[in-house]
CSV table of C-alpha atoms in Angstrom, one decimal:
chain,number,residue,atom,x,y,z
J,1,PRO,CA,-8.6,-3.5,1.7
J,2,ALA,CA,-10.1,-0.3,3.0
J,3,VAL,CA,-10.2,0.5,6.7
J,4,ILE,CA,-13.9,1.3,6.3
J,5,ASP,CA,-15.3,-0.7,3.4
J,6,LEU,CA,-18.9,0.3,2.4
J,7,VAL,CA,-19.1,-1.8,-0.8
J,8,ASP,CA,-22.7,-2.8,-1.3
J,9,ALA,CA,-23.8,-0.9,1.8
J,10,ASP,CA,-27.0,1.0,1.6
J,11,ASN,CA,-29.3,3.0,4.0
J,12,PHE,CA,-26.6,3.5,6.6
J,13,THR,CA,-25.2,6.1,8.9
J,14,LEU,CA,-21.4,6.3,9.5
J,15,GLU,CA,-19.8,8.7,11.9
J,16,VAL,CA,-16.0,8.9,12.5
J,17,ILE,CA,-15.5,11.5,15.2
J,18,ASN,CA,-12.4,12.4,17.3
J,19,SER,CA,-10.2,9.8,15.8
J,20,LEU,CA,-6.6,9.5,14.5
J,21,VAL,CA,-6.6,7.6,11.2
J,22,HIS,CA,-3.2,6.6,9.8
J,23,GLY,CA,-2.4,4.4,6.9
J,24,GLY,CA,-1.1,3.8,3.4
J,25,LYS,CA,-4.4,2.2,2.3
J,26,LYS,CA,-7.9,3.3,1.4
J,27,LEU,CA,-9.5,4.9,4.5
J,28,LEU,CA,-13.0,4.9,3.1
J,29,THR,CA,-14.4,3.4,-0.1
J,30,THR,CA,-17.9,2.9,-1.3
J,31,ASP,CA,-17.1,0.6,-4.2
J,32,SER,CA,-13.9,-1.0,-5.4
J,33,SER,CA,-15.0,-0.9,-9.1
J,34,GLY,CA,-16.1,2.7,-8.9
J,35,LYS,CA,-19.7,1.7,-10.0
J,36,GLY,CA,-21.4,1.6,-6.6
J,37,LEU,CA,-24.1,3.8,-5.3
J,38,ALA,CA,-25.6,4.2,-1.9
J,39,GLU,CA,-29.2,5.2,-2.3
J,40,GLU,CA,-29.5,6.7,1.1
J,41,ALA,CA,-26.7,7.2,3.6
J,42,ASP,CA,-25.2,9.8,6.0
J,43,VAL,CA,-21.4,9.9,6.3
J,44,ALA,CA,-20.0,12.3,8.8
J,45,LEU,CA,-16.2,12.8,9.4
J,46,HIS,CA,-15.8,15.3,12.2
J,47,ASN,CA,-12.9,16.4,14.4
J,48,ASN,CA,-10.4,13.8,13.0
J,49,VAL,CA,-6.7,13.7,12.1
J,50,PHE,CA,-6.0,11.7,8.9
J,51,ILE,CA,-2.4,11.0,8.2
J,52,GLY,CA,-1.3,9.4,4.9
J,53,GLY,CA,-3.3,7.1,2.7
J,54,ASN,CA,-6.3,7.6,0.5
J,55,LEU,CA,-9.8,8.7,1.4
J,56,PHE,CA,-12.1,7.8,-1.4
J,57,PHE,CA,-15.9,8.5,-1.4
J,58,GLU,CA,-17.2,7.6,-4.9
J,59,GLN,CA,-20.8,7.6,-6.0
J,60,SER,CA,-21.3,6.6,-9.7
J,61,PRO,CA,-24.6,7.0,-11.4
J,62,GLN,CA,-27.0,4.1,-11.8
J,63,CYS,CA,-30.0,4.3,-14.1
J,64,GLY,CA,-33.3,4.8,-12.3
J,65,VAL,CA,-31.7,5.3,-8.9
J,66,VAL,CA,-31.6,8.6,-7.0
J,67,SER,CA,-29.1,8.9,-4.2
J,68,GLN,CA,-29.9,10.9,-1.1
J,69,THR,CA,-26.5,10.3,0.4
J,70,GLN,CA,-25.0,13.2,2.4
J,71,LEU,CA,-21.3,13.6,3.1
J,72,SER,CA,-20.1,15.9,5.9
J,73,LEU,CA,-16.4,16.8,6.4
J,74,ARG,CA,-15.9,19.3,9.2
J,75,ASN,CA,-13.1,20.2,11.6
J,76,ASN,CA,-10.7,17.6,10.2
J,77,VAL,CA,-6.9,17.8,9.7
J,78,PHE,CA,-5.7,16.0,6.6
J,79,VAL,CA,-1.9,15.4,6.4
J,80,ASP,CA,-0.5,14.0,3.2
J,81,VAL,CA,-3.8,12.4,2.2
J,82,ASN,CA,-5.0,11.7,-1.3
J,83,LEU,CA,-8.7,12.8,-1.3
J,84,ARG,CA,-11.0,11.6,-4.0
J,85,LEU,CA,-14.7,12.6,-3.8
J,86,THR,CA,-17.1,11.8,-6.6
J,87,LEU,CA,-20.6,12.9,-5.9
J,88,LEU,CA,-23.8,12.8,-7.9
J,89,GLN,CA,-25.4,16.1,-9.1
J,90,ASP,CA,-27.4,17.7,-6.3
J,91,GLN,CA,-25.8,15.3,-3.7
J,92,ASP,CA,-25.1,17.1,-0.4
J,93,LEU,CA,-21.5,17.8,0.5
J,94,GLU,CA,-20.9,19.7,3.7
J,95,ALA,CA,-17.2,20.5,3.8
J,96,SER,CA,-16.0,23.3,6.0
J,97,HIS,CA,-13.3,24.2,8.5
J,98,ASN,CA,-10.8,21.6,7.5
J,99,LEU,CA,-7.0,22.0,7.5
J,100,LEU,CA,-5.3,20.5,4.5
J,101,VAL,CA,-1.5,19.9,5.0
J,102,ASP,CA,0.3,18.7,1.8
J,103,THR,CA,-3.1,17.3,0.8
J,104,SER,CA,-5.0,17.7,-2.5
J,105,CYS,CA,-8.3,16.8,-3.8
J,106,ARG,CA,-7.4,16.6,-7.5
J,107,THR,CA,-10.1,14.1,-8.2
J,108,CYS,CA,-13.0,15.9,-6.5
J,109,GLU,CA,-15.9,16.0,-8.9
J,110,THR,CA,-19.6,15.9,-9.4
J,111,VAL,CA,-21.2,13.8,-12.1
J,112,ALA,CA,-22.8,16.3,-14.5
J,113,GLY,CA,-26.3,16.1,-16.1
J,114,ASP,CA,-28.8,13.3,-15.9
J,115,GLU,CA,-26.6,10.6,-17.5
J,116,CYS,CA,-26.6,7.3,-15.8
J,117,THR,CA,-23.4,5.8,-17.1
J,118,HIS,CA,-20.0,5.4,-15.3
J,119,ASP,CA,-18.5,7.6,-18.0
J,120,ALA,CA,-20.9,10.5,-17.5
J,121,PRO,CA,-19.3,13.9,-17.7
J,122,ARG,CA,-17.6,15.3,-14.6
J,123,VAL,CA,-17.5,18.8,-13.1
J,124,ALA,CA,-14.8,19.8,-10.7
J,125,LEU,CA,-16.0,20.0,-7.1
J,126,ASP,CA,-14.7,23.1,-5.4
J,127,PHE,CA,-13.8,21.4,-2.1
J,128,GLU,CA,-10.6,23.5,-1.6
J,129,ASP,CA,-12.4,26.8,-1.2
J,130,THR,CA,-15.1,25.7,1.3
J,131,GLU,CA,-15.7,28.0,4.2
J,132,GLY,CA,-12.9,28.1,6.7
J,133,THR,CA,-10.8,25.5,4.9
J,134,ARG,CA,-7.0,26.3,5.0
J,135,HIS,CA,-4.0,24.9,3.1
J,136,VAL,CA,-0.7,24.9,5.0
J,137,GLY,CA,2.7,23.3,4.6
J,138,ASP,CA,3.0,22.4,8.3
J,139,ALA,CA,0.5,20.6,10.5
J,140,GLY,CA,1.1,22.9,13.5
J,141,PHE,CA,1.5,20.0,16.0
J,142,VAL,CA,4.1,19.9,18.7
J,143,ASP,CA,5.4,16.4,17.7
J,144,LEU,CA,3.8,14.8,14.7
J,145,ASP,CA,5.5,11.5,13.9
J,146,THR,CA,4.1,10.4,10.5
J,147,LYS,CA,5.9,7.0,10.8
J,148,ASP,CA,4.4,6.3,14.3
J,149,PRO,CA,1.5,8.6,14.8
J,150,GLY,CA,0.5,6.8,18.0
J,151,ALA,CA,3.7,8.2,19.5
J,152,SER,CA,2.9,11.7,18.4
J,153,ASP,CA,2.0,14.5,20.8
J,154,LEU,CA,-1.1,15.9,19.0
J,155,THR,CA,-1.4,18.9,21.3
J,156,LEU,CA,-1.6,21.9,19.1
J,157,ALA,CA,1.3,24.4,19.2
J,158,ALA,CA,0.4,27.9,20.4
J,159,ASP,CA,0.7,29.2,16.8
J,160,SER,CA,-1.1,26.3,15.1
J,161,PRO,CA,-3.5,27.4,12.4
J,162,ALA,CA,-6.0,24.8,13.7
J,163,ILE,CA,-6.6,26.5,17.0
J,164,ASP,CA,-10.0,28.2,17.3
J,165,ALA,CA,-10.4,27.8,13.5
J,166,GLY,CA,-13.1,25.1,13.6
J,167,VAL,CA,-16.8,25.3,13.0
J,168,PRO,CA,-17.9,28.5,14.9
J,169,GLU,CA,-21.1,26.9,16.3
J,170,TRP,CA,-19.1,24.1,17.9
J,171,SER,CA,-17.1,24.6,21.1
J,172,ASP,CA,-14.2,22.8,22.9
J,173,PRO,CA,-14.4,21.6,26.5
J,174,ASP,CA,-13.0,24.9,27.7
J,175,ALA,CA,-16.0,26.7,26.0
J,176,SER,CA,-13.7,28.3,23.3
J,177,ARG,CA,-14.5,28.0,19.6
J,178,SER,CA,-13.7,24.5,18.3
J,179,ASP,CA,-10.2,23.6,17.1
J,180,MET,CA,-9.7,21.6,13.9
J,181,GLY,CA,-8.7,18.0,14.4
J,182,LEU,CA,-9.1,15.8,17.5
């Protein structure tokens, strides 16, 4: 089962902020069959570290239903995560200032046209080139233990690419520009 299971959920707000999420299972799913649709929802994932597992956010078209769901991914660090984002045409995705470490979004797509079938054409979603997003081969942590993340020291190393690389309008407690991650 998913850590956060939104099957049949509608008209909701979900915020996951300043969290460490680790697992080999689905981290977020909107529908296990891939045919679900939230008509109106706000999902915000900000300042988190995701290690391993799958993060699925899938909206599939439904005849006669317009979705106003918004997905916001900002200041996150994804380490070895399988991202899968399927959005409806004109659906809002706000993805910026994320650090992707050995992470891909191969199945990031937008449903094309006005078709309302699960098999509607898909268009690749350019998540990887969003503002401030970086791809690196090392998380830049002092002690990242992927087998026991709770034992990790998640303090950023002095040369970490996540330091002062977050959303410019957000600040850390020391009043500097926000870091990516927790």
